[in-house]
mmCIF file of C-alpha atoms in Angstrom:
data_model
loop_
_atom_site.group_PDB
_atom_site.id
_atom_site.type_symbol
_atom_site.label_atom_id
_atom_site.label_comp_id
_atom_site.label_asym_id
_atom_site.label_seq_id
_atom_site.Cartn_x
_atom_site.Cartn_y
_atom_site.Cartn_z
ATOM 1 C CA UNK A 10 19.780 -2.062 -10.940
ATOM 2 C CA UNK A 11 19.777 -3.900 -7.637
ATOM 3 C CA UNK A 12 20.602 -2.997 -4.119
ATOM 4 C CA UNK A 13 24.428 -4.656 -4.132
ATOM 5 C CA UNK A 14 24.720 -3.403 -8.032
ATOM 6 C CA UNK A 15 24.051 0.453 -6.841
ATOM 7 C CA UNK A 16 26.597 0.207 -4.059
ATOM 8 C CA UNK A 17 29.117 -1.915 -6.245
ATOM 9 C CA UNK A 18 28.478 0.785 -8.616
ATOM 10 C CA UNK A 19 29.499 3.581 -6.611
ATOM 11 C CA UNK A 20 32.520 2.003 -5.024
ATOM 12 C CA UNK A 21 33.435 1.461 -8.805
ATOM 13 C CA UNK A 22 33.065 5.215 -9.169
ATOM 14 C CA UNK A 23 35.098 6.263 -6.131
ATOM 15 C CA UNK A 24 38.215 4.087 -7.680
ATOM 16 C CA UNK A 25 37.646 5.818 -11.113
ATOM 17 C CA UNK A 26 38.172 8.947 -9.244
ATOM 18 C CA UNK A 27 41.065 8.477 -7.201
ATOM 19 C CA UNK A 28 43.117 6.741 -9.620
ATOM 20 C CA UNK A 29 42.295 7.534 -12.582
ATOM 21 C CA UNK A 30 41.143 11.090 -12.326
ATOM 22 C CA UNK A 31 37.555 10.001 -13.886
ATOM 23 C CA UNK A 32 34.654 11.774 -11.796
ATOM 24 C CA UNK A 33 31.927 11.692 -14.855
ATOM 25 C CA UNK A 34 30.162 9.454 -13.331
ATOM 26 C CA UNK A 35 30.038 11.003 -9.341
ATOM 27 C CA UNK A 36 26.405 12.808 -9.961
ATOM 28 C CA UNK A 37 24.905 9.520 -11.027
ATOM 29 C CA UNK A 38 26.142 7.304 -8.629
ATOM 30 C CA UNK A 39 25.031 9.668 -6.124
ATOM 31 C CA UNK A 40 21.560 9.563 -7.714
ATOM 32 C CA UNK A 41 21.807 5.682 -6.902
ATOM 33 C CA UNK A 42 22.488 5.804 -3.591
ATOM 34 C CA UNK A 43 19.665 8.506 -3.041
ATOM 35 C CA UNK A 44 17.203 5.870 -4.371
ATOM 36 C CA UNK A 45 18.623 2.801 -2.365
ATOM 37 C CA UNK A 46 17.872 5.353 1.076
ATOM 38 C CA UNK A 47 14.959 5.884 -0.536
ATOM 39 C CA UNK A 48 14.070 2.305 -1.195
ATOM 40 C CA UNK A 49 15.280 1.570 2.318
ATOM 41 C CA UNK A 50 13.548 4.379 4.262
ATOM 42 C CA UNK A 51 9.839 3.156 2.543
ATOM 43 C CA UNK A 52 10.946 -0.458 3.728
ATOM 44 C CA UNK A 53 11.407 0.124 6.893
ATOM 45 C CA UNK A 54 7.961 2.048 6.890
ATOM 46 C CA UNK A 55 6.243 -1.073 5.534
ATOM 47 C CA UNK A 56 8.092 -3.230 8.250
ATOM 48 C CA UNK A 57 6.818 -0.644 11.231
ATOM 49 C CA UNK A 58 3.668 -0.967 9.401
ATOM 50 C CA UNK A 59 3.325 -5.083 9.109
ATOM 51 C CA UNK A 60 4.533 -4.833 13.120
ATOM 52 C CA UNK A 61 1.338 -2.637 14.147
ATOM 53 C CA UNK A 62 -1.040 -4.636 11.866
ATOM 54 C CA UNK A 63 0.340 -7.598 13.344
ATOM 55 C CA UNK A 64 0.067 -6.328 17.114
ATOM 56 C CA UNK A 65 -3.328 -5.142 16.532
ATOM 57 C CA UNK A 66 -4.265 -8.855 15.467
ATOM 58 C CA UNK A 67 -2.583 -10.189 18.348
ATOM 59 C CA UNK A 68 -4.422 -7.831 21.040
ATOM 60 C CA UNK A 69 -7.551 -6.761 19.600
ATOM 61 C CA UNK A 70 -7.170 -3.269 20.022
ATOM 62 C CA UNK A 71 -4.855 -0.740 18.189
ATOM 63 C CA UNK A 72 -1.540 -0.399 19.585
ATOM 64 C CA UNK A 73 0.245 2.982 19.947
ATOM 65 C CA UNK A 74 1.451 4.383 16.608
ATOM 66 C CA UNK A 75 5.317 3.798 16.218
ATOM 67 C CA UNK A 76 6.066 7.739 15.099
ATOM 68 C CA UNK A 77 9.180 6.880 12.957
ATOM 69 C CA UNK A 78 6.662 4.931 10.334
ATOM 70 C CA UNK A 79 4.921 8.321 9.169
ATOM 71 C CA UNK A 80 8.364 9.965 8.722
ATOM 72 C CA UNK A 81 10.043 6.965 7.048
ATOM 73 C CA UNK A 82 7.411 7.496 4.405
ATOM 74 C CA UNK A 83 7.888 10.724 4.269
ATOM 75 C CA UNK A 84 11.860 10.744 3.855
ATOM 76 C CA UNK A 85 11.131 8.184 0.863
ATOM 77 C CA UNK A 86 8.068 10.721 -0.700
ATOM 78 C CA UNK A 87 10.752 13.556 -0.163
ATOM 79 C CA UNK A 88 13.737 11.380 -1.936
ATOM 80 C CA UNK A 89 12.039 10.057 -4.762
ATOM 81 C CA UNK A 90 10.724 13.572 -5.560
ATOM 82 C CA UNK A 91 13.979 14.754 -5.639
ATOM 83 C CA UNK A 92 14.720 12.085 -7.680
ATOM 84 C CA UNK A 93 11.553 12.642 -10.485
ATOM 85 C CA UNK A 94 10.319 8.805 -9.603
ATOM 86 C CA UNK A 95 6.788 8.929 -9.797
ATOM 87 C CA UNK A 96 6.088 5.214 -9.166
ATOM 88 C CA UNK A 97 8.526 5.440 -6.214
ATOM 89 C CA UNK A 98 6.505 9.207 -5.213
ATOM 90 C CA UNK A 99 2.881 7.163 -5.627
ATOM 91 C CA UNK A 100 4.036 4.475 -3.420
ATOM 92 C CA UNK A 101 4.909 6.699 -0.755
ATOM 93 C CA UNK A 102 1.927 9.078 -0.572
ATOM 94 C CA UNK A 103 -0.194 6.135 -0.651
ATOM 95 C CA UNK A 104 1.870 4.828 2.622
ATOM 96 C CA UNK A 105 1.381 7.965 3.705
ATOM 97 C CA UNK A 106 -2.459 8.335 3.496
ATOM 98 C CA UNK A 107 -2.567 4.626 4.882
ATOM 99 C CA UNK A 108 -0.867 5.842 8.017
ATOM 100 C CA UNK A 109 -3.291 8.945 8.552
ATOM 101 C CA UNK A 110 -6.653 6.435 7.889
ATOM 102 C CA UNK A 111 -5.810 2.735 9.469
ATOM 103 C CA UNK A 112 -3.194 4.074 11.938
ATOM 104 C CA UNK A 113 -4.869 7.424 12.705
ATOM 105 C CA UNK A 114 -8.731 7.023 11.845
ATOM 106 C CA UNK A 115 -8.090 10.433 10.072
ATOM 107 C CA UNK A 116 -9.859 10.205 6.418
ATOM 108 C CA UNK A 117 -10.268 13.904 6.006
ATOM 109 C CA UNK A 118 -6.305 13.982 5.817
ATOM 110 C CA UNK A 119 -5.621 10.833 4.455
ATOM 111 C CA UNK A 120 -7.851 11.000 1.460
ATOM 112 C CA UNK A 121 -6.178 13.646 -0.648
ATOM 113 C CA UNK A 122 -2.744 11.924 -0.187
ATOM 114 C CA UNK A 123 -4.964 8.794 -1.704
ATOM 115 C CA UNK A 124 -6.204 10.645 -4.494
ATOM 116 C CA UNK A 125 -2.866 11.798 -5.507
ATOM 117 C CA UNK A 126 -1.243 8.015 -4.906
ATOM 118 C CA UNK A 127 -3.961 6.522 -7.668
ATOM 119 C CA UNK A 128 -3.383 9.421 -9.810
ATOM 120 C CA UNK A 129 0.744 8.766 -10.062
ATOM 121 C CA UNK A 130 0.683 5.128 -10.111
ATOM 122 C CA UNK A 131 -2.163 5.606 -12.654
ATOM 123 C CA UNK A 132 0.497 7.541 -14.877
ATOM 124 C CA UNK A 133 3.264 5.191 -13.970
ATOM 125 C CA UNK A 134 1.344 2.395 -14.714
ATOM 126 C CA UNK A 135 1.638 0.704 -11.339
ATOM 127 C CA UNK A 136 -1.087 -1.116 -11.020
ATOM 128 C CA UNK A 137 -0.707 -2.329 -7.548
ATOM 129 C CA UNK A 138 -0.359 0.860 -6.131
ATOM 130 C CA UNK A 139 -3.031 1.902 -7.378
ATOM 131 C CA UNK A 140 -5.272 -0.774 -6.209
ATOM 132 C CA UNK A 141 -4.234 0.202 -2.617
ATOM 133 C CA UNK A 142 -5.164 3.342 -2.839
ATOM 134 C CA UNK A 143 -8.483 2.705 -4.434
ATOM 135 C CA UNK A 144 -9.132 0.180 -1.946
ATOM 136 C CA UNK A 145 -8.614 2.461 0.835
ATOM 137 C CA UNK A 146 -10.782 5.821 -0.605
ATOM 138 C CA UNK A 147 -13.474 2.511 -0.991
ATOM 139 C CA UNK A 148 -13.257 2.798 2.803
ATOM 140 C CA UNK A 149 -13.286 6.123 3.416
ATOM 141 C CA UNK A 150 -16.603 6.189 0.803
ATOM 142 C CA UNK A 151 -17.831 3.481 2.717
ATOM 143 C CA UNK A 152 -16.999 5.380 6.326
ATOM 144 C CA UNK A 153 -18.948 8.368 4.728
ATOM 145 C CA UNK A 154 -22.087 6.123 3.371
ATOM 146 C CA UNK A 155 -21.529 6.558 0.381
ATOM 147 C CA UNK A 156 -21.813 3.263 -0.410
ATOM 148 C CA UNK A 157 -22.245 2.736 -4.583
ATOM 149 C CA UNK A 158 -18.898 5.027 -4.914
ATOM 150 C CA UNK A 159 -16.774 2.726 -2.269
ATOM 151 C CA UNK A 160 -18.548 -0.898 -4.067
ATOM 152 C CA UNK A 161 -16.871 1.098 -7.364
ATOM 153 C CA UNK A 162 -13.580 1.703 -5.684
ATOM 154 C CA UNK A 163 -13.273 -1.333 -4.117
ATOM 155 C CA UNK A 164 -14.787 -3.137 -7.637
ATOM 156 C CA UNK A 165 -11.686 -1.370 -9.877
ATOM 157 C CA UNK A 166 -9.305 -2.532 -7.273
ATOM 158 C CA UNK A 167 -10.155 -5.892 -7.381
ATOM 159 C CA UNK A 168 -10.105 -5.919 -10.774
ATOM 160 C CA UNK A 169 -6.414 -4.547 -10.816
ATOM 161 C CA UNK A 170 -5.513 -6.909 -8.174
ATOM 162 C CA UNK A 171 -6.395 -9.263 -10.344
ATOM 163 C CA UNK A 172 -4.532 -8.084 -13.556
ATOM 164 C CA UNK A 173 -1.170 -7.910 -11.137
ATOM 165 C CA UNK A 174 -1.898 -11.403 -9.631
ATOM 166 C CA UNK A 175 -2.262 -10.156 -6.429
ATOM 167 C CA UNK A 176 -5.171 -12.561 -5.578
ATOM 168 C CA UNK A 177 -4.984 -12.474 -1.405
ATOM 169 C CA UNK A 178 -5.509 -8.904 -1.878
ATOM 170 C CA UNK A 179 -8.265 -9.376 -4.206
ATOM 171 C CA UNK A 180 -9.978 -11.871 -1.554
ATOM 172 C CA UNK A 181 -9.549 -9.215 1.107
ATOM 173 C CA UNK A 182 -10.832 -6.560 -1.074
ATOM 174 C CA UNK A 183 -14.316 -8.839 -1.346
ATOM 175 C CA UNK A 184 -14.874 -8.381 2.675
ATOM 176 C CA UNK A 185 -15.410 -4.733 2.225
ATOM 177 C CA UNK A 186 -17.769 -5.468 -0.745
ATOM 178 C CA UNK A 187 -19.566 -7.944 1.732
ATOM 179 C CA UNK A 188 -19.756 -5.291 4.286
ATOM 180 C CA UNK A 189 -21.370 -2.674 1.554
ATOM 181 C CA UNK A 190 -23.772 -5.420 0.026
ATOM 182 C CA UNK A 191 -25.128 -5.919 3.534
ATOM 183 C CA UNK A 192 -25.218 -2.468 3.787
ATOM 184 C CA UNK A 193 -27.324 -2.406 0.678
ATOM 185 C CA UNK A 194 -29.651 -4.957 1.738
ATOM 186 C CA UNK A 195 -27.912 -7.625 -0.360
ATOM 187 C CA UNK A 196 -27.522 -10.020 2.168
ATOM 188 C CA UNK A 197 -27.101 -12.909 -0.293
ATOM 189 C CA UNK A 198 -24.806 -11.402 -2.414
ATOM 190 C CA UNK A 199 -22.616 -10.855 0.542
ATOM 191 C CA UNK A 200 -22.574 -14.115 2.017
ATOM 192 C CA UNK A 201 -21.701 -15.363 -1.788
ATOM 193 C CA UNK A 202 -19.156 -12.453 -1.898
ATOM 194 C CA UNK A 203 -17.528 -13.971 1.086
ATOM 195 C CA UNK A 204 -17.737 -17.811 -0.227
ATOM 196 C CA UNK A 205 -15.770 -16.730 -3.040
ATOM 197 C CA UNK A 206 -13.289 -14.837 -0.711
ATOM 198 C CA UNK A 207 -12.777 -17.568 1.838
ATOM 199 C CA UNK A 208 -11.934 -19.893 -1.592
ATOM 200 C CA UNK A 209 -9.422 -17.733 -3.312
ATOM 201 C CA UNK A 210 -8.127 -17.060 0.767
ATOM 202 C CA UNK A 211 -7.724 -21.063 1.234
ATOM 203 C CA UNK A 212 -6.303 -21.500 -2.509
ATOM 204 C CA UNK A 213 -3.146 -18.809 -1.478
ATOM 205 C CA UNK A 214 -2.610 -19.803 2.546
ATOM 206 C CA UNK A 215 -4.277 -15.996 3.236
ATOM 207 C CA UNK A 216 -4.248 -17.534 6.842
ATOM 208 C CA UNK A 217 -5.010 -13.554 8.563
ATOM 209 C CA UNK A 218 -7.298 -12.733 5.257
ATOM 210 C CA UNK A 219 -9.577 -16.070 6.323
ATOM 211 C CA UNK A 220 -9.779 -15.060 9.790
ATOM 212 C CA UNK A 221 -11.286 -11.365 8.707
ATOM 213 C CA UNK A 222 -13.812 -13.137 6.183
ATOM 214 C CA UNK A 223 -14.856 -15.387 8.873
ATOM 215 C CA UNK A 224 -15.140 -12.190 11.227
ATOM 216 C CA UNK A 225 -17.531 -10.970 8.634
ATOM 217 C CA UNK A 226 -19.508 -13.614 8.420
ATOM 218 C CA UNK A 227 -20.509 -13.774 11.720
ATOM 219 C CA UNK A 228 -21.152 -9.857 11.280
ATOM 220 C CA UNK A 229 -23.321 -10.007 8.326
#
C-alpha cells in the first residue's frame, strides 16, 4: 500500500465511523499510519545522512553530526518493532550502526547493531540491506586487520549487490577490496580491482563513486 493509499485509507475509516457506526477497521488503519511515520522518520534519517556525506565531500573534513539523524533511526527501529516488520527493523539497525561507524568512528558499538541488520534482512530476504551491512563489518574487519574476513564481507556484498542490481554500490564496494589487496601485497590485483570499478562507475554516472576510485588509485 502506498503513502497517499494509507492516508486515503484511514480517512475512509474515520467516515465509516462517524456515519455509519463501522469502527472494525480503526486498529488497522492505525497500524498504517504507524508505518507511514515509520517510513517517514527512516527517510528523513537517510536525507540527514546524504546531507553529511555530501558536506564531508564538499569540505574534506567531517562536519558536525546533525543529532536528530541517530534518533530518526531510532524512532523508525522503535516503530517497526512495534509493528513486527523485520525488513523495516533490519533497515533501521543497519542505519543505526552506520551512524555509530562513518558518523562516529565508533566500530565497537556499531558492529553488533550490523550483525543484527544482516541477520534480519537475511531472514526477510532483503538483499540490499544486507549488503550494507556486510559492507560496513568489511570495514570494521578491515579497521581491525583482519583483512581475509573484511575481502569475504565485502566479496558477499558485492555479490548481493549484484543479484539486486545495485551495480554503483557494487563498484564502490571494489575500492575497499583494492584497499585490502594492497594491503595483502596484491598490488596488481588492486589496480585491476579498481579498472573494473572505474568501468561499471562510468557505465551508471557514479560521478562521487569515480572520484573515490580515483582517490585510491593515487593511494595504492
Amino acid at each position: 500500500m502506498s503513502t497517499d493509499d494509507r492516508i486515503v485509507r484511514a480517512r475512509e475509516v474515520y467516515a465509516r465511523v462517524v456515519y455509519g457506526g463501522d469502527s472494525s477497521a480503526l486498529a488497522d488503519a492505525g497500524r498504517g499510519l504507524d508505518a507511514l511515520e515509520a517510513d517517514a522518520a527512516m527517510t528523513r534519517g537517510l536525507l540527514l545522512h546524504a546531507r553529511f556525506q555530501s558536506a564531508s565531500a564538499d569540505a574534506g573534513t567531517p562536519p558536525a553530526e546533525d543529532p536528530a539523524e541517530l534518533a530518526l533511526f531510532e524512532r523508525a527501529l522503535e516503530s517497526y518493532r512495534a509493528l513486527g516488520d523485520a525488513r523495516g527493523e533490519g533497515e533501521a539497525l543497519f542505519w543505526i550502526g552506520c551512524v555509530h561507524q562513518f558518523i562516529r568512528r565508533d566500530d565497537e558499538t556499531a558492529v553488533p547493531y550490523l550483525e543484527r541488520s544482516r541477520s534480519l534482512a537475511a531472514q526477510a530476504g532483503d538483499k540490499p540491506t544486507q549488503a550494507e551491512a556486510l559492507r560496513h563489518l568489511g570495514v570494521a574487519a578491515h579497521a581491525a586487520g583482519r583483512l581475509d574476513e573484511a575481502r569475504e564481507r565485502l566479496e558477499e556484498s558485492c555479490r548481493l549487490r549484484r543479484e539486486a542490481g545495485i551495480l554503483p554500490g557494487v563498484a564502490s564496494n571494489m575500492i575497499g577490496l583494492a584497499y585490502i589487496a594492497a594491503a595483502q601485497d596484491r598490488r596488481a590485483d588492486a589496480l585491476a580491482t579498481l579498472d573494473e570499478a572505474s568501468a561499471i562507475a562510468h557505465e551508471h554516472g557514479a560521478h562521487a563513486i569515480i572520484r573515490h576510485i580515483e582517490h585510491a588509485r593515487t593511494q595504492i
